[in-house]
mmCIF file of C-alpha atoms in Angstrom:
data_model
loop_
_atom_site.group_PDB
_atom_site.id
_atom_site.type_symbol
_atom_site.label_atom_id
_atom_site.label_comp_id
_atom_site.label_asym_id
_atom_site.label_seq_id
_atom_site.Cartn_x
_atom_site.Cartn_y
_atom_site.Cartn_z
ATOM 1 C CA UNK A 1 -34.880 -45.720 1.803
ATOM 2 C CA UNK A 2 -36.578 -46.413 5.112
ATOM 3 C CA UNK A 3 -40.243 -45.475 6.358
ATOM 4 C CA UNK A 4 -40.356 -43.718 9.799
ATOM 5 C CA UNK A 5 -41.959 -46.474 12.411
ATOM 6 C CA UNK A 6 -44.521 -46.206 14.517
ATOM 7 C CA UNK A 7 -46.450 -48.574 16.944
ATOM 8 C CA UNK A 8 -49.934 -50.441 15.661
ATOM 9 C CA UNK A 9 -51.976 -48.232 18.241
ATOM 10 C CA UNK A 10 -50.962 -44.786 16.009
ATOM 11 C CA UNK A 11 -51.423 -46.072 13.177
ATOM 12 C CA UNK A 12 -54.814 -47.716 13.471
ATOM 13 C CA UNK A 13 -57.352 -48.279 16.394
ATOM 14 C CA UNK A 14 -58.905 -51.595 16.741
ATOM 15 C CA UNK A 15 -62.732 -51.027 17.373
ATOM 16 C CA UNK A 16 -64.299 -53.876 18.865
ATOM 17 C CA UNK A 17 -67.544 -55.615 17.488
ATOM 18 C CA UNK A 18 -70.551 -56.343 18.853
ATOM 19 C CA UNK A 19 -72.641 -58.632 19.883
ATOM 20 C CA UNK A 20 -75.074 -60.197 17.326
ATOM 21 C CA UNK A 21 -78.833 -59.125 19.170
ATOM 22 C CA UNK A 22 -80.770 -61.941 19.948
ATOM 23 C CA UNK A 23 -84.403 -60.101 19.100
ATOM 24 C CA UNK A 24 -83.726 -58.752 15.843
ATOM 25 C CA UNK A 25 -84.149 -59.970 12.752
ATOM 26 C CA UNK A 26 -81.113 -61.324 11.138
ATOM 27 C CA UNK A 27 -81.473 -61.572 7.774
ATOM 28 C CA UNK A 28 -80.565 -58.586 6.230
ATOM 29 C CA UNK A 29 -78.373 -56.926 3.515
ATOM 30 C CA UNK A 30 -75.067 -56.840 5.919
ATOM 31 C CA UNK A 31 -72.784 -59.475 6.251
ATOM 32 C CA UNK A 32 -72.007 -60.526 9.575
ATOM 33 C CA UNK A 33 -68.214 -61.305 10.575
ATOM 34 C CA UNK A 34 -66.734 -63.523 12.763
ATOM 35 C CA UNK A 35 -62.934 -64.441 13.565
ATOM 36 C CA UNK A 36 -63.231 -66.899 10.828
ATOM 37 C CA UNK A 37 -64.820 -64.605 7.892
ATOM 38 C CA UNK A 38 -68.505 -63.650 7.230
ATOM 39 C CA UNK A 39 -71.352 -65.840 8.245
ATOM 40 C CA UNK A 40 -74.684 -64.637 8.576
ATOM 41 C CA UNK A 41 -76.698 -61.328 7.524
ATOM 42 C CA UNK A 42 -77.554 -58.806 9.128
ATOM 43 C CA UNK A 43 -80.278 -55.728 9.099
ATOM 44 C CA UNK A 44 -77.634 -53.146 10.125
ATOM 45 C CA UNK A 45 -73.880 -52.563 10.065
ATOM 46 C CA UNK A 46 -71.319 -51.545 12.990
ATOM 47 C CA UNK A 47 -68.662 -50.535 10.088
ATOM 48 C CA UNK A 48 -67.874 -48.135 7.192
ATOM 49 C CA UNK A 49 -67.274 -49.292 4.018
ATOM 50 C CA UNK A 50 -64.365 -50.719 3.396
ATOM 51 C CA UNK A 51 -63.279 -52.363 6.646
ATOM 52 C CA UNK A 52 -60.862 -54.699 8.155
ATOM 53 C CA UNK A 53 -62.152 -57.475 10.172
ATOM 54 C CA UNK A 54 -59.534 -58.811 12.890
ATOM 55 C CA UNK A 55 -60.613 -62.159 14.563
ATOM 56 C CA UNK A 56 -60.285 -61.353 18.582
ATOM 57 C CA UNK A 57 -61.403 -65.407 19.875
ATOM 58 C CA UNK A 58 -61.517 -68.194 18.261
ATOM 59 C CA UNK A 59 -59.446 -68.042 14.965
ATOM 60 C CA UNK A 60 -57.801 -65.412 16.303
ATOM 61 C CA UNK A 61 -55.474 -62.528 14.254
ATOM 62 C CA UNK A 62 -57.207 -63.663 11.125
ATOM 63 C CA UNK A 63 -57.608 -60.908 8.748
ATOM 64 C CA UNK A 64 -60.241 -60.582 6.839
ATOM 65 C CA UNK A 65 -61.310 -57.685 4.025
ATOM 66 C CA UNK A 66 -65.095 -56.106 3.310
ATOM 67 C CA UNK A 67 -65.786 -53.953 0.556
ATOM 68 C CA UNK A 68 -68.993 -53.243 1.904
ATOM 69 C CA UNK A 69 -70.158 -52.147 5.350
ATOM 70 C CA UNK A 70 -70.638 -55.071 7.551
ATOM 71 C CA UNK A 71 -71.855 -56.189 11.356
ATOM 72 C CA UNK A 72 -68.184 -56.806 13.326
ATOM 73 C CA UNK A 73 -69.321 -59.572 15.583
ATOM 74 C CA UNK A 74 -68.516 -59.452 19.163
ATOM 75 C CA UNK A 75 -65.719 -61.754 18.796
ATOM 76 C CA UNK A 76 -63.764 -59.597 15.895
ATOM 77 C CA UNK A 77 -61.810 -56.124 16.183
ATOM 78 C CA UNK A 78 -62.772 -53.778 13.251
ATOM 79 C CA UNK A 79 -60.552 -51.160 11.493
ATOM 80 C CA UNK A 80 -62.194 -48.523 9.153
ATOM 81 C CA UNK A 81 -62.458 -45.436 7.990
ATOM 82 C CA UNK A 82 -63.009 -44.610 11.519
ATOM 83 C CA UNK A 83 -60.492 -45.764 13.303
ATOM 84 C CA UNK A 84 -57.428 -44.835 11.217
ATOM 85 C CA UNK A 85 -56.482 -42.262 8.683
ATOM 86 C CA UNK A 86 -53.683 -44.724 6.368
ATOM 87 C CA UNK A 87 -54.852 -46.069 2.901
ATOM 88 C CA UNK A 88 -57.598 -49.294 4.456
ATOM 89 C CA UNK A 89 -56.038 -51.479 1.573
ATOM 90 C CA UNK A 90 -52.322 -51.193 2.515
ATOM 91 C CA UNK A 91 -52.970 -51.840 6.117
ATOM 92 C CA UNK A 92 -55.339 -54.827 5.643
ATOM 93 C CA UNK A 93 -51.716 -56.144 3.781
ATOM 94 C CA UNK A 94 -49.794 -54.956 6.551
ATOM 95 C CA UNK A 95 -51.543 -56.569 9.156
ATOM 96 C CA UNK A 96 -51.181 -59.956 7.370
ATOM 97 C CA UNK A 97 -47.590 -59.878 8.353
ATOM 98 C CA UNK A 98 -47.827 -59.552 12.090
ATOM 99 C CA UNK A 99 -47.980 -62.819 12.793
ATOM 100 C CA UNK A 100 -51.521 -62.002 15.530
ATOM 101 C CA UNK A 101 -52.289 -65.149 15.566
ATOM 102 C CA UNK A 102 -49.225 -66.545 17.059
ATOM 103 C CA UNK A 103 -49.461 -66.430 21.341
ATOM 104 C CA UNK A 104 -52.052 -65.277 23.645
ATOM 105 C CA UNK A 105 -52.225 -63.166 26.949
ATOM 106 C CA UNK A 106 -55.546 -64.902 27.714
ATOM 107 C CA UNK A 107 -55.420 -69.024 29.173
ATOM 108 C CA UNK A 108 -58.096 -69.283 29.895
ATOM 109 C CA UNK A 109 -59.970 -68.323 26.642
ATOM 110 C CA UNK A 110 -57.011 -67.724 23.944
ATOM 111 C CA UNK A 111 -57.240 -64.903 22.033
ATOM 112 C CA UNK A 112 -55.746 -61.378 20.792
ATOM 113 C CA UNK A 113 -55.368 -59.064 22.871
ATOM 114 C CA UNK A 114 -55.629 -55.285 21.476
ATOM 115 C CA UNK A 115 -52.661 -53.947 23.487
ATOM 116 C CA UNK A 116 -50.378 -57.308 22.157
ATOM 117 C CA UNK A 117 -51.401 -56.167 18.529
ATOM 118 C CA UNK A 118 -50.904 -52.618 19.871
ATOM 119 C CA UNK A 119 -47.211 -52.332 20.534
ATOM 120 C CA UNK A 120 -46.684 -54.003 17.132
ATOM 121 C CA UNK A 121 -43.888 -51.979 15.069
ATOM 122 C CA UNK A 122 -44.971 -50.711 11.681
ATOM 123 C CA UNK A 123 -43.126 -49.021 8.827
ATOM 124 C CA UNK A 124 -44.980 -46.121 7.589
ATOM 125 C CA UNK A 125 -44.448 -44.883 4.066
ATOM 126 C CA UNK A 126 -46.574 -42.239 2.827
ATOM 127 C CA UNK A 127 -50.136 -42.112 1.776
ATOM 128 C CA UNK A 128 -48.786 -42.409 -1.946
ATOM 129 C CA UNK A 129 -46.821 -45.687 -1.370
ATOM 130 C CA UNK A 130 -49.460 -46.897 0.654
ATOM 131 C CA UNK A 131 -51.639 -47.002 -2.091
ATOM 132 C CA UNK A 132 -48.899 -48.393 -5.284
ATOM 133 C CA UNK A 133 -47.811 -51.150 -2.133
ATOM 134 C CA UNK A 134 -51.686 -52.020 -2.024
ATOM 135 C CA UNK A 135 -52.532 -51.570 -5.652
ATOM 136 C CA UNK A 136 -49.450 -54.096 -6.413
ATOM 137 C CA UNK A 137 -50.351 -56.212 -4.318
ATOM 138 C CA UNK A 138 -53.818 -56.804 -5.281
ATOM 139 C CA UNK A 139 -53.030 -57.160 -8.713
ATOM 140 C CA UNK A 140 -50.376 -60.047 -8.189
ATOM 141 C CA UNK A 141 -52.554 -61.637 -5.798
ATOM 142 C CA UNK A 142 -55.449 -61.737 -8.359
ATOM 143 C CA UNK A 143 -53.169 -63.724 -10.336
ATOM 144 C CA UNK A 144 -52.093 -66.154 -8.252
ATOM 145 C CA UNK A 145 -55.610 -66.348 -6.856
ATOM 146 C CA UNK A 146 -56.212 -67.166 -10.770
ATOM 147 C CA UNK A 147 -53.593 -69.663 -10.740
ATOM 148 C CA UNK A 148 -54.743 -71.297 -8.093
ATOM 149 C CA UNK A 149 -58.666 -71.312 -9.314
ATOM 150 C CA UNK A 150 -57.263 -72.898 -12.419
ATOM 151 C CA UNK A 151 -55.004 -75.453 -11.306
ATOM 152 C CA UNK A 152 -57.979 -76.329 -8.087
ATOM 153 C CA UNK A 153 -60.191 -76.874 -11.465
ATOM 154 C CA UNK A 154 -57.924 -78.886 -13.763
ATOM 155 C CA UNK A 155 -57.776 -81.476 -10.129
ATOM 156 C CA UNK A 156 -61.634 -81.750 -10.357
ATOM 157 C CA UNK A 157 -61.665 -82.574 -14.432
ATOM 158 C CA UNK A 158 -58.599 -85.215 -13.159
ATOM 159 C CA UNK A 159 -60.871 -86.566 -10.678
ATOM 160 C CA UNK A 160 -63.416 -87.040 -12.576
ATOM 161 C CA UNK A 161 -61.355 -88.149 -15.345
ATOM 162 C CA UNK A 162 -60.077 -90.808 -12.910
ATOM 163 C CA UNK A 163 -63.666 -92.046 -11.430
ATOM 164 C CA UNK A 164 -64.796 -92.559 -15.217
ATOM 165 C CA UNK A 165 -61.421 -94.849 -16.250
ATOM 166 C CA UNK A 166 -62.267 -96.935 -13.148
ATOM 167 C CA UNK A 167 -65.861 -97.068 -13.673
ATOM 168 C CA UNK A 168 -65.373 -97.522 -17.813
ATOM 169 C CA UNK A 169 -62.942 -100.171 -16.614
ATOM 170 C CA UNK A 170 -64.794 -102.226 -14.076
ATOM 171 C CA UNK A 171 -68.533 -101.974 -15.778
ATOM 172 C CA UNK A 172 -67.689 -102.525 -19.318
#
């Protein structure tokens, strides 16, 4: 069975962030996103809650997930509740297959532009799919994720394992 397609622009608008004000505090209870992930708090949020985070310059078409409402810096795109009607979860998946961080209209300053990302083709299955496609997903990534966290841990005890031999062996 196939999903009807439609380009990126109907199925999501890409709201651009802002820029981070100089005078105001900026420690706050918002985290502040760049093209690379969060960085910084904030005192207020330009998003909804849950929100996409698209990196515009710099690490460009990185995607990046909030759970909470966040400050979109000026060098990010933001989707949310806002800015498209399809399940948040599904399309934060979705847009990991693009490929947005591949090219650039922009030479001088590379980057992503909204109306490359725009004419992007996406499948789109209904709101139920959307979800199960999103709900599977984020359970089998939680366990590689786990995997990962595991195996990333079992290297440090190695390491360590391996600095005490040589040290045991050296100082005895």
């Amino acid at each position: 069975m196939s999903w009807p397609s439609a380009k990126l622009k109907f199925v999501a608008r890409f709201g651009y962030g802002d820029a981070l004000p100089r005078n105001e505090a900026h420690d706050g209870p918002y985290p502040v996103f760049g093209s690379n992930g969060p960085y910084a708090s904030f005192t207020r949020a330009n998003t909804r809650a849950p929100a996409i985070i698209v990196g515009r310059k710099g690490s460009y078409g990185k995607v990046n997930w909030t759970a909470v409402p966040c400050f979109a810096s000026d060098t990010t795109f933001f989707v949310d509740s806002s800015t498209t009607t399809h399940h948040l979860r599904w399309l934060y998946w979705f847009l990991q297959t693009l490929g947005l961080d591949q090219g650039t209209d922009e030479a001088a300053v590379p980057g992503l532009s909204r109306e490359t990302a725009y004419s992007k083709s996406v499948p789109v299955p209904p709101d139920s799919q959307q979800r199960a496609i999103a709900d599977y997903l984020d359970r089998e990534t939680a366990q590689i994720d786990a995997l990962i966290a595991a195996k990333e841990r079992l290297l440090e005890l190695l390491a360590e394992k391996r600095r005490a031999l040589i040290t045991h062996a050296v100082t005895r």
